[in-house]
Short mmCIF file of N, CA and C and ligand atoms in Angstrom, two decimals:
data_model
loop_
_atom_site.label_atom_id
_atom_site.label_comp_id
_atom_site.label_asym_id
_atom_site.label_seq_id
_atom_site.Cartn_x
_atom_site.Cartn_y
_atom_site.Cartn_z
N UNK A 1 -2.86 4.75 16.22
CA UNK A 1 -4.30 5.14 15.23
C UNK A 1 -4.39 4.04 14.32
N UNK A 2 -5.52 3.71 14.30
CA UNK A 2 -5.86 2.77 13.02
C UNK A 2 -6.56 3.49 11.79
N UNK A 3 -6.36 2.74 10.78
CA UNK A 3 -6.90 3.39 9.51
C UNK A 3 -7.99 2.70 9.30
N UNK A 4 -9.00 3.38 9.00
CA UNK A 4 -10.49 3.06 8.80
C UNK A 4 -10.49 2.69 6.99
N UNK A 5 -11.16 1.47 6.74
CA UNK A 5 -11.84 1.31 5.53
C UNK A 5 -12.93 1.85 5.21
N UNK A 6 -13.15 2.61 4.15
CA UNK A 6 -14.43 3.24 4.04
C UNK A 6 -14.77 3.41 2.35
N UNK A 7 -15.89 3.69 2.28
CA UNK A 7 -16.10 3.96 0.40
C UNK A 7 -14.93 5.01 -0.15
N UNK A 8 -14.62 5.76 0.82
CA UNK A 8 -13.78 6.88 0.11
C UNK A 8 -12.52 6.54 -0.34
N UNK A 9 -12.02 5.07 0.10
CA UNK A 9 -11.08 4.45 -0.75
C UNK A 9 -11.20 3.40 -1.77
N UNK A 10 -12.72 3.28 -2.05
CA UNK A 10 -13.21 2.34 -3.14
C UNK A 10 -12.81 2.92 -4.38
N UNK A 11 -12.02 2.06 -5.27
CA UNK A 11 -11.68 2.53 -6.77
C UNK A 11 -12.70 2.15 -7.51
N UNK A 12 -13.54 1.03 -7.27
CA UNK A 12 -14.57 0.39 -8.22
C UNK A 12 -14.07 -0.56 -8.99
N UNK A 13 -12.81 -0.95 -8.90
CA UNK A 13 -12.10 -2.07 -9.56
C UNK A 13 -12.12 -3.12 -8.51
N UNK A 14 -13.26 -4.20 -8.32
CA UNK A 14 -13.00 -5.10 -7.17
C UNK A 14 -11.71 -5.74 -6.80
N UNK A 15 -11.14 -6.25 -7.86
CA UNK A 15 -9.77 -6.96 -7.83
C UNK A 15 -8.77 -6.09 -7.05
N UNK A 16 -8.75 -4.64 -7.12
CA UNK A 16 -7.86 -3.71 -6.40
C UNK A 16 -8.40 -3.30 -5.22
N UNK A 17 -9.50 -3.25 -5.10
CA UNK A 17 -10.32 -2.91 -3.52
C UNK A 17 -10.00 -3.96 -2.84
N UNK A 18 -10.37 -5.26 -3.26
CA UNK A 18 -10.05 -6.08 -2.24
C UNK A 18 -8.70 -6.26 -1.55
N UNK A 19 -7.72 -6.02 -2.55
CA UNK A 19 -6.53 -6.07 -2.04
C UNK A 19 -5.92 -4.71 -1.18
N UNK A 20 -6.57 -3.81 -1.72
CA UNK A 20 -6.34 -2.47 -0.70
C UNK A 20 -6.85 -2.65 0.81
N UNK A 21 -8.10 -3.40 0.98
CA UNK A 21 -8.58 -3.70 2.19
C UNK A 21 -7.70 -4.63 3.11
N UNK A 22 -7.06 -5.53 2.50
CA UNK A 22 -6.00 -6.33 3.10
C UNK A 22 -4.89 -5.52 3.48
N UNK A 23 -4.52 -4.66 2.61
CA UNK A 23 -3.40 -3.71 2.87
C UNK A 23 -3.36 -2.99 4.01
N UNK A 24 -4.47 -2.27 4.21
CA UNK A 24 -4.96 -1.28 5.25
C UNK A 24 -5.26 -2.28 6.43
N UNK A 25 -5.81 -3.49 6.44
CA UNK A 25 -5.70 -4.28 7.70
C UNK A 25 -4.12 -4.70 7.85
N UNK A 26 -3.35 -4.97 6.83
CA UNK A 26 -1.84 -5.33 7.29
C UNK A 26 -1.14 -4.24 8.00
N UNK A 27 -1.46 -2.81 7.48
CA UNK A 27 -0.84 -1.83 8.28
C UNK A 27 -1.36 -1.46 9.72
N UNK A 28 -2.78 -1.61 9.81
CA UNK A 28 -2.95 -1.79 11.23
C UNK A 28 -2.60 -2.73 12.24
N UNK A 29 -2.29 -4.02 11.47
CA UNK A 29 -1.80 -5.12 12.40
C UNK A 29 -0.22 -4.67 12.82
N UNK A 30 0.61 -3.92 11.79
CA UNK A 30 2.03 -3.66 12.08
C UNK A 30 1.89 -2.50 13.23
N UNK A 31 0.81 -1.52 13.10
CA UNK A 31 0.83 -0.43 14.04
C UNK A 31 0.47 -0.87 15.51
N UNK A 32 -0.60 -2.10 15.29
CA UNK A 32 -0.81 -2.34 16.58
C UNK A 32 0.34 -3.27 17.32
N UNK A 33 0.88 -3.85 16.46
CA UNK A 33 2.18 -4.73 17.29
C UNK A 33 3.17 -3.61 17.55
N UNK A 34 3.32 -2.68 16.92
CA UNK A 34 4.25 -1.69 17.54
C UNK A 34 3.81 -0.83 18.81
N UNK A 35 2.68 -1.01 18.66
CA UNK A 35 2.03 0.13 20.00
C UNK A 35 1.53 -1.00 21.18
N UNK A 36 1.70 -2.18 21.06
CA UNK A 36 1.20 -2.97 22.07
C UNK A 36 2.19 -3.38 22.98
N UNK A 37 3.50 -3.37 22.61
CA UNK A 37 4.77 -3.93 23.23
C UNK A 37 4.84 -5.45 23.33
N UNK A 38 4.23 -5.79 22.24
CA UNK A 38 4.39 -7.30 21.83
C UNK A 38 5.73 -7.78 21.65
N UNK A 39 6.75 -6.72 21.46
CA UNK A 39 7.94 -7.29 21.24
C UNK A 39 8.29 -7.43 19.75
N UNK A 40 9.71 -7.45 19.24
CA UNK A 40 10.14 -7.31 18.22
C UNK A 40 9.79 -8.24 17.24
N UNK A 41 9.50 -9.55 17.61
CA UNK A 41 9.24 -10.72 16.84
C UNK A 41 7.81 -10.48 16.24
N UNK A 42 7.01 -10.07 17.11
CA UNK A 42 5.55 -9.72 16.43
C UNK A 42 5.54 -8.41 15.34
N UNK A 43 6.28 -7.54 15.66
CA UNK A 43 6.61 -6.68 14.89
C UNK A 43 7.21 -6.87 13.57
N UNK A 44 8.35 -7.99 13.74
CA UNK A 44 8.83 -8.39 12.40
C UNK A 44 7.85 -9.31 11.63
N UNK A 45 6.97 -10.03 12.33
CA UNK A 45 6.21 -10.84 11.65
C UNK A 45 5.09 -9.75 10.89
N UNK A 46 4.51 -8.96 11.46
CA UNK A 46 3.39 -8.10 10.66
C UNK A 46 4.29 -7.13 9.84
N UNK A 47 5.59 -6.88 10.12
CA UNK A 47 6.35 -6.28 8.82
C UNK A 47 6.35 -7.30 7.63
N UNK A 48 6.59 -8.05 8.06
CA UNK A 48 7.05 -9.35 6.94
C UNK A 48 5.83 -9.49 6.20
N UNK A 49 4.81 -9.61 6.54
CA UNK A 49 3.43 -10.00 6.05
C UNK A 49 2.99 -8.76 5.04
N UNK A 50 3.47 -7.59 5.73
CA UNK A 50 3.02 -6.07 4.88
C UNK A 50 3.71 -6.13 3.77
N UNK A 51 5.31 -6.37 3.88
CA UNK A 51 6.17 -6.40 2.88
C UNK A 51 5.82 -7.29 1.77
N UNK A 52 5.40 -8.41 2.12
CA UNK A 52 4.97 -9.56 0.82
C UNK A 52 3.84 -9.18 0.45
N UNK A 53 2.65 -8.71 1.17
CA UNK A 53 1.47 -8.38 0.57
C UNK A 53 1.44 -6.96 -0.38
N UNK A 54 2.43 -6.27 0.09
CA UNK A 54 2.70 -5.07 -0.73
C UNK A 54 3.18 -5.53 -2.14
N UNK A 55 4.28 -6.43 -2.15
CA UNK A 55 5.04 -6.85 -3.40
C UNK A 55 3.85 -7.38 -4.32
N UNK A 56 3.13 -8.34 -3.93
CA UNK A 56 2.10 -8.96 -4.49
C UNK A 56 1.09 -8.17 -5.07
N UNK A 57 0.58 -7.10 -4.41
CA UNK A 57 -0.40 -6.28 -4.57
C UNK A 57 0.15 -5.11 -5.67
N UNK A 58 1.29 -4.80 -5.64
CA UNK A 58 1.87 -3.95 -6.63
C UNK A 58 1.81 -4.78 -7.95
N UNK A 59 2.45 -5.69 -7.94
CA UNK A 59 2.66 -6.59 -8.95
C UNK A 59 1.54 -6.77 -9.72
N UNK A 60 0.06 -7.42 -9.01
CA UNK A 60 -0.89 -7.55 -9.75
C UNK A 60 -1.30 -6.35 -10.24
N UNK A 61 -1.47 -5.22 -9.38
CA UNK A 61 -1.97 -3.83 -10.12
C UNK A 61 -1.15 -3.32 -11.36
N UNK A 62 0.19 -3.66 -11.28
CA UNK A 62 1.04 -3.07 -12.32
C UNK A 62 0.66 -3.95 -13.69
N UNK A 63 0.21 -5.23 -13.30
CA UNK A 63 -0.14 -6.00 -14.51
C UNK A 63 -1.53 -5.37 -15.24
N UNK A 64 -2.40 -5.10 -14.34
CA UNK A 64 -3.64 -4.85 -14.97
C UNK A 64 -3.44 -3.26 -15.57
N UNK A 65 -2.55 -2.59 -15.05
CA UNK A 65 -2.37 -1.32 -15.88
C UNK A 65 -1.68 -1.67 -17.10
N UNK A 66 -0.61 -2.69 -17.36
CA UNK A 66 0.09 -2.88 -18.56
C UNK A 66 -0.98 -3.50 -19.37
N UNK A 67 -1.82 -4.30 -19.08
CA UNK A 67 -3.04 -5.18 -19.58
C UNK A 67 -3.83 -4.02 -20.37
N UNK A 68 -4.14 -2.98 -19.73
CA UNK A 68 -4.79 -1.95 -20.38
C UNK A 68 -4.20 -0.53 -21.06
N UNK A 69 -2.72 -0.99 -20.92
CA UNK A 69 -2.10 0.08 -21.58
C UNK A 69 -2.24 1.51 -20.69
N UNK A 70 -2.25 1.34 -19.53
CA UNK A 70 -2.15 2.78 -18.76
C UNK A 70 -0.94 3.56 -19.31
N UNK A 71 -1.55 4.86 -19.47
CA UNK A 71 -0.29 6.06 -20.20
C UNK A 71 0.57 6.10 -18.96
N UNK A 72 0.00 6.27 -17.89
CA UNK A 72 0.97 6.71 -16.68
C UNK A 72 1.53 5.51 -15.81
N UNK A 73 1.69 4.21 -16.70
CA UNK A 73 2.28 3.19 -15.89
C UNK A 73 3.50 3.44 -15.37
N UNK A 74 4.51 3.97 -16.11
CA UNK A 74 5.85 4.14 -15.55
C UNK A 74 5.99 4.95 -14.31
N UNK A 75 5.19 6.30 -14.27
CA UNK A 75 5.48 6.95 -13.07
C UNK A 75 4.68 6.19 -11.92
N UNK A 76 3.65 5.43 -12.28
CA UNK A 76 2.90 4.76 -11.19
C UNK A 76 3.82 3.85 -10.55
N UNK A 77 4.61 3.11 -11.36
CA UNK A 77 5.45 1.90 -10.93
C UNK A 77 6.47 2.66 -10.23
N UNK A 78 6.93 3.94 -10.62
CA UNK A 78 8.21 4.35 -10.00
C UNK A 78 7.24 4.83 -8.38
N UNK A 79 6.49 5.19 -8.21
CA UNK A 79 6.12 5.26 -6.72
C UNK A 79 5.97 4.00 -6.02
N UNK A 80 5.41 2.84 -6.70
CA UNK A 80 5.14 1.71 -6.08
C UNK A 80 6.62 1.37 -5.49
N UNK A 81 7.63 1.51 -6.57
CA UNK A 81 9.11 0.99 -6.33
C UNK A 81 9.74 1.76 -5.22
N UNK A 82 9.44 3.18 -5.07
CA UNK A 82 9.79 4.13 -3.90
C UNK A 82 9.55 3.55 -2.58
N UNK A 83 7.88 3.22 -2.74
CA UNK A 83 7.18 2.81 -1.38
C UNK A 83 8.04 1.57 -0.94
N UNK A 84 8.20 0.56 -2.01
CA UNK A 84 8.84 -0.70 -1.46
C UNK A 84 10.26 -0.27 -0.68
N UNK A 85 10.91 0.53 -1.46
CA UNK A 85 12.25 0.95 -0.53
C UNK A 85 11.90 1.30 0.76
N UNK A 86 10.89 2.39 0.68
CA UNK A 86 10.83 2.89 2.31
C UNK A 86 10.48 1.70 3.33
N UNK A 87 9.52 0.92 2.81
CA UNK A 87 9.00 -0.43 3.72
C UNK A 87 10.15 -1.19 4.16
N UNK A 88 11.31 -1.31 3.26
CA UNK A 88 12.48 -1.96 3.40
C UNK A 88 13.19 -1.33 4.52
N UNK A 89 13.56 0.06 4.36
CA UNK A 89 14.37 0.83 5.40
C UNK A 89 13.62 0.86 6.68
N UNK A 90 12.33 1.00 6.82
CA UNK A 90 11.75 1.08 7.89
C UNK A 90 11.65 -0.39 8.71
N UNK A 91 11.82 -1.39 8.06
CA UNK A 91 11.80 -2.70 8.47
C UNK A 91 13.19 -2.92 9.07
N UNK A 92 14.14 -2.52 8.43
CA UNK A 92 15.46 -2.55 9.09
C UNK A 92 15.69 -1.93 10.35
N UNK A 93 15.16 -0.70 10.21
CA UNK A 93 15.19 0.11 11.51
C UNK A 93 14.57 -0.20 12.77
N UNK A 94 13.13 -0.86 12.26
CA UNK A 94 12.43 -1.34 13.33
C UNK A 94 12.82 -2.60 13.79
N UNK A 95 13.60 -3.38 13.50
CA UNK A 95 14.09 -4.66 13.83
C UNK A 95 15.54 -4.31 14.36
N UNK A 96 16.17 -3.31 14.13
CA UNK A 96 17.44 -2.84 14.87
C UNK A 96 17.15 -1.92 16.12
N UNK A 97 16.36 -1.20 15.99
CA UNK A 97 16.09 0.00 16.96
C UNK A 97 14.65 -0.45 17.84
N UNK A 98 13.89 -1.06 17.46
CA UNK A 98 12.49 -1.38 18.23
C UNK A 98 11.67 -0.21 17.94
N UNK A 99 10.28 -0.63 18.22
CA UNK A 99 9.50 0.61 17.78
C UNK A 99 9.12 1.82 18.74
N UNK A 100 10.25 2.76 18.79
CA UNK A 100 10.18 3.95 19.34
C UNK A 100 8.98 4.62 18.93
N UNK A 101 8.83 5.68 19.81
CA UNK A 101 7.75 6.59 19.14
C UNK A 101 7.92 7.26 17.92
N UNK A 102 9.21 7.99 17.43
CA UNK A 102 9.39 8.49 16.58
C UNK A 102 9.21 7.54 15.08
N UNK A 103 9.66 6.17 15.66
CA UNK A 103 9.70 5.24 14.42
C UNK A 103 8.25 5.02 13.83
N UNK A 104 7.28 4.77 15.12
CA UNK A 104 5.70 4.49 14.79
C UNK A 104 5.12 5.68 14.21
N UNK A 105 5.81 6.84 14.47
CA UNK A 105 5.18 8.10 13.71
C UNK A 105 5.33 8.10 12.31
N UNK A 106 6.94 7.63 11.92
CA UNK A 106 7.27 7.62 10.59
C UNK A 106 6.46 6.34 9.78
N UNK A 107 6.34 5.28 10.54
CA UNK A 107 5.21 4.27 9.91
C UNK A 107 3.83 4.79 9.76
N UNK A 108 3.44 5.64 10.52
CA UNK A 108 2.28 6.34 10.13
C UNK A 108 2.28 7.11 8.87
N UNK A 109 3.05 7.85 8.97
CA UNK A 109 3.39 8.93 7.97
C UNK A 109 3.79 8.28 6.58
N UNK A 110 4.88 7.62 6.58
CA UNK A 110 5.58 6.81 5.32
C UNK A 110 4.78 5.60 4.97
N UNK A 111 4.10 4.92 5.74
CA UNK A 111 3.57 3.93 5.11
C UNK A 111 1.80 3.90 5.09
N UNK A 112 1.46 4.25 6.24
CA UNK A 112 -0.19 4.39 6.47
C UNK A 112 -0.89 5.50 5.74
N UNK A 113 -0.38 6.95 5.86
CA UNK A 113 -0.60 8.05 5.26
C UNK A 113 -0.27 7.74 3.58
N UNK A 114 1.00 7.20 3.32
CA UNK A 114 1.14 7.27 2.06
C UNK A 114 0.36 6.40 1.32
N UNK A 115 -0.04 5.34 1.98
CA UNK A 115 -0.92 4.28 1.15
C UNK A 115 -2.24 4.92 0.78
N UNK A 116 -3.07 5.65 2.02
CA UNK A 116 -4.13 6.02 1.83
C UNK A 116 -4.17 7.25 0.63
N UNK A 117 -3.06 8.10 0.91
CA UNK A 117 -2.91 9.13 -0.35
C UNK A 117 -2.65 8.57 -1.85
N UNK A 118 -1.84 7.52 -1.80
CA UNK A 118 -1.77 6.76 -3.09
C UNK A 118 -2.93 6.32 -3.64
N UNK A 119 -3.88 5.39 -2.82
CA UNK A 119 -4.98 4.89 -3.17
C UNK A 119 -6.02 6.17 -3.77
N UNK A 120 -6.07 7.25 -2.90
CA UNK A 120 -7.01 8.21 -3.25
C UNK A 120 -6.71 9.21 -4.65
N UNK A 121 -5.37 9.15 -4.71
CA UNK A 121 -4.76 9.85 -5.79
C UNK A 121 -4.54 9.02 -7.14
N UNK A 122 -3.25 8.52 -6.96
CA UNK A 122 -2.79 7.67 -8.17
C UNK A 122 -3.64 6.66 -8.67
N UNK A 123 -4.11 5.74 -7.38
CA UNK A 123 -4.87 4.68 -7.77
C UNK A 123 -6.26 4.91 -8.31
N UNK A 124 -6.92 5.94 -7.98
CA UNK A 124 -8.15 6.55 -8.41
C UNK A 124 -8.19 6.68 -9.72
N UNK A 125 -6.95 7.66 -10.32
CA UNK A 125 -6.95 7.97 -11.77
C UNK A 125 -6.54 6.70 -12.41
N UNK A 126 -5.82 5.72 -12.01
CA UNK A 126 -5.65 4.46 -12.69
C UNK A 126 -7.05 3.92 -13.03
N UNK A 127 -7.75 3.67 -11.81
CA UNK A 127 -9.01 2.94 -11.92
C UNK A 127 -9.84 3.57 -12.71
N UNK A 128 -9.83 4.80 -12.74
CA UNK A 128 -11.02 5.79 -13.81
C UNK A 128 -10.57 5.30 -15.27
N UNK A 129 -9.30 5.10 -15.29
CA UNK A 129 -8.95 4.88 -16.83
C UNK A 129 -9.18 3.36 -17.16
N UNK A 130 -9.00 2.26 -16.20
CA UNK A 130 -9.01 0.94 -16.20
C UNK A 130 -10.52 0.70 -16.45
N UNK A 131 -11.38 1.46 -15.66
CA UNK A 131 -13.10 1.13 -15.80
C UNK A 131 -13.58 1.70 -16.99
N UNK A 132 -12.79 2.40 -17.93
CA UNK A 132 -13.21 2.89 -19.36
C UNK A 132 -12.76 1.68 -20.23
N UNK A 133 -12.03 0.67 -19.95
CA UNK A 133 -11.53 -0.20 -20.91
C UNK A 133 -12.22 -1.61 -20.45
N UNK A 134 -12.46 -1.74 -19.13
CA UNK A 134 -13.00 -3.13 -18.65
C UNK A 134 -14.35 -3.16 -19.76
N UNK A 135 -14.51 -4.36 -20.26
CA UNK A 135 -15.71 -4.64 -21.07
C UNK A 135 -16.95 -4.86 -20.04
N UNK A 136 -18.02 -4.14 -20.11
CA UNK A 136 -19.16 -3.92 -19.24
C UNK A 136 -19.78 -5.46 -19.36
FE1 LIG B 1 -0.99 2.01 -7.02
#
């Protein structure tokens, strides 16, 4: 199942939204590699890209939060850190065991669904705050 980018995921902060779009695309590439039987090398490649892009995006997003002194920065960063651990663990298991149905299901829940829920919840709250601070 592919994740759809639509306006329900738009925070209204273009720098963040553009990266979120890329992240959703990266999750879809990973799921596609897992499901299409392209083999472990392709799964590893897409997982690698997702990992790198996640690290970059979280770092950029945290910089914005610090810049505008977002009061929930610490807890938001904890969510990011926990997700990076999840991605690392799933990468190890995908490489070791291959993309079994159970593992693909976990990728859907722990990566895809997590990301969508994080954007719609934590990121929307953060963006609403940031938008009040950005000069018009
Ligand atoms: Fe975030």
